[in-house]
């Protein structure tokens, strides 16, 4: 018993010692990674419910780590948010997404908005609106082809945030609420912010066909959005039954594996060519 206890303890301490070290390396790695161009954007199509054409695209960041391989955002975004690196990374993501979107327009693909995820830390910067404006000027993208996704989990100072969001709206940038329904300030956001689109969270879509509560929530969100003159998109759509439900309730757009997972830039471009009015 003592042996086991000792082993258990040793194992435990070595874990405790390794973790912070791991973290520190990862933090340093992140900062270096930006200059070494190890971050890459993947693109997931947003599809019009009726025409089945690609009418938008979400940019999702990946990290090509030299030793660890492709790291998903779930494994480094929380850390980047904690240590503040997300501000620099977020600006890079925005600029890269806008530049790529401009390229697609320049080769003759139909103009569509690119959605970029914003972290609450980016709202804490004094100059978020100016940063966005500078990115648009540098890349030449028209503001209406940039959509900023904000989440309700953000503990935002509502009056500050609504001031910034109003500036962005006046510039012509679109604002979506991401993961709608999972936070606790959803309705507060709708009341105070200039929102043009709701994204129904994947957790409500997943069991749509089997869970009457989810079905009720989803149809209510669609109706709410439409009553407030907003577009509604469902994320995490994986099955035809989910699609049919959403179609029946007049959801405007869908995003999810049913149509396509996030793709590399090149592969998204190929898909886009096949699913757009030329
Ligand atoms: P999100 O913004 O809710 O993005 C949607 C996530 O759901 C993506 O995961 C996507 O790959 C995944 N997904 C899409 N369709 C389906 C589906 O049909 N089924 C299932 N099971 N999953 C689906 P990903 O790319 O791993 O991103 C995870 C999260 O990381 C994002 O959630 C977002 O919150 C964050 N993130 C990604 N890129 C950025 C970024 O550039 N900045 C910030 N601040 N956060 C980012
Ligand atoms: Ca998102
Ligand atoms: Ca989401
Ligand atoms: Ca999410």
mmCIF file with all atom_site columns, C-alpha atoms and ligand atoms in Angstrom, residues 178-179 201 235, ligand 3:
data_model
loop_
_atom_site.group_PDB
_atom_site.id
_atom_site.type_symbol
_atom_site.label_atom_id
_atom_site.label_alt_id
_atom_site.label_comp_id
_atom_site.label_asym_id
_atom_site.label_entity_id
_atom_site.label_seq_id
_atom_site.pdbx_PDB_ins_code
_atom_site.Cartn_x
_atom_site.Cartn_y
_atom_site.Cartn_z
_atom_site.occupancy
_atom_site.B_iso_or_equiv
_atom_site.pdbx_formal_charge
_atom_site.auth_seq_id
_atom_site.auth_comp_id
_atom_site.auth_asym_id
_atom_site.auth_atom_id
_atom_site.pdbx_PDB_model_num
ATOM   1 C  CA  . UNK A 1 178 ? -21.561 33.237 -31.899 1.00 0.00 ? 178 UNK A CA  1
ATOM   2 C  CA  . UNK A 1 179 ? -22.662 30.234 -29.806 1.00 0.00 ? 179 UNK A CA  1
ATOM   3 C  CA  . UNK A 1 201 ? -24.821 26.992 -30.974 1.00 0.00 ? 201 UNK A CA  1
ATOM   4 C  CA  . UNK A 1 235 ? -23.685 25.685 -36.706 1.00 0.00 ? 235 UNK A CA  1
HETATM 5 CA CA1 . LIG B 2 .   ? -19.730 28.891 -32.644 1.00 0.00 ? 3   LIG B CA1 1
#
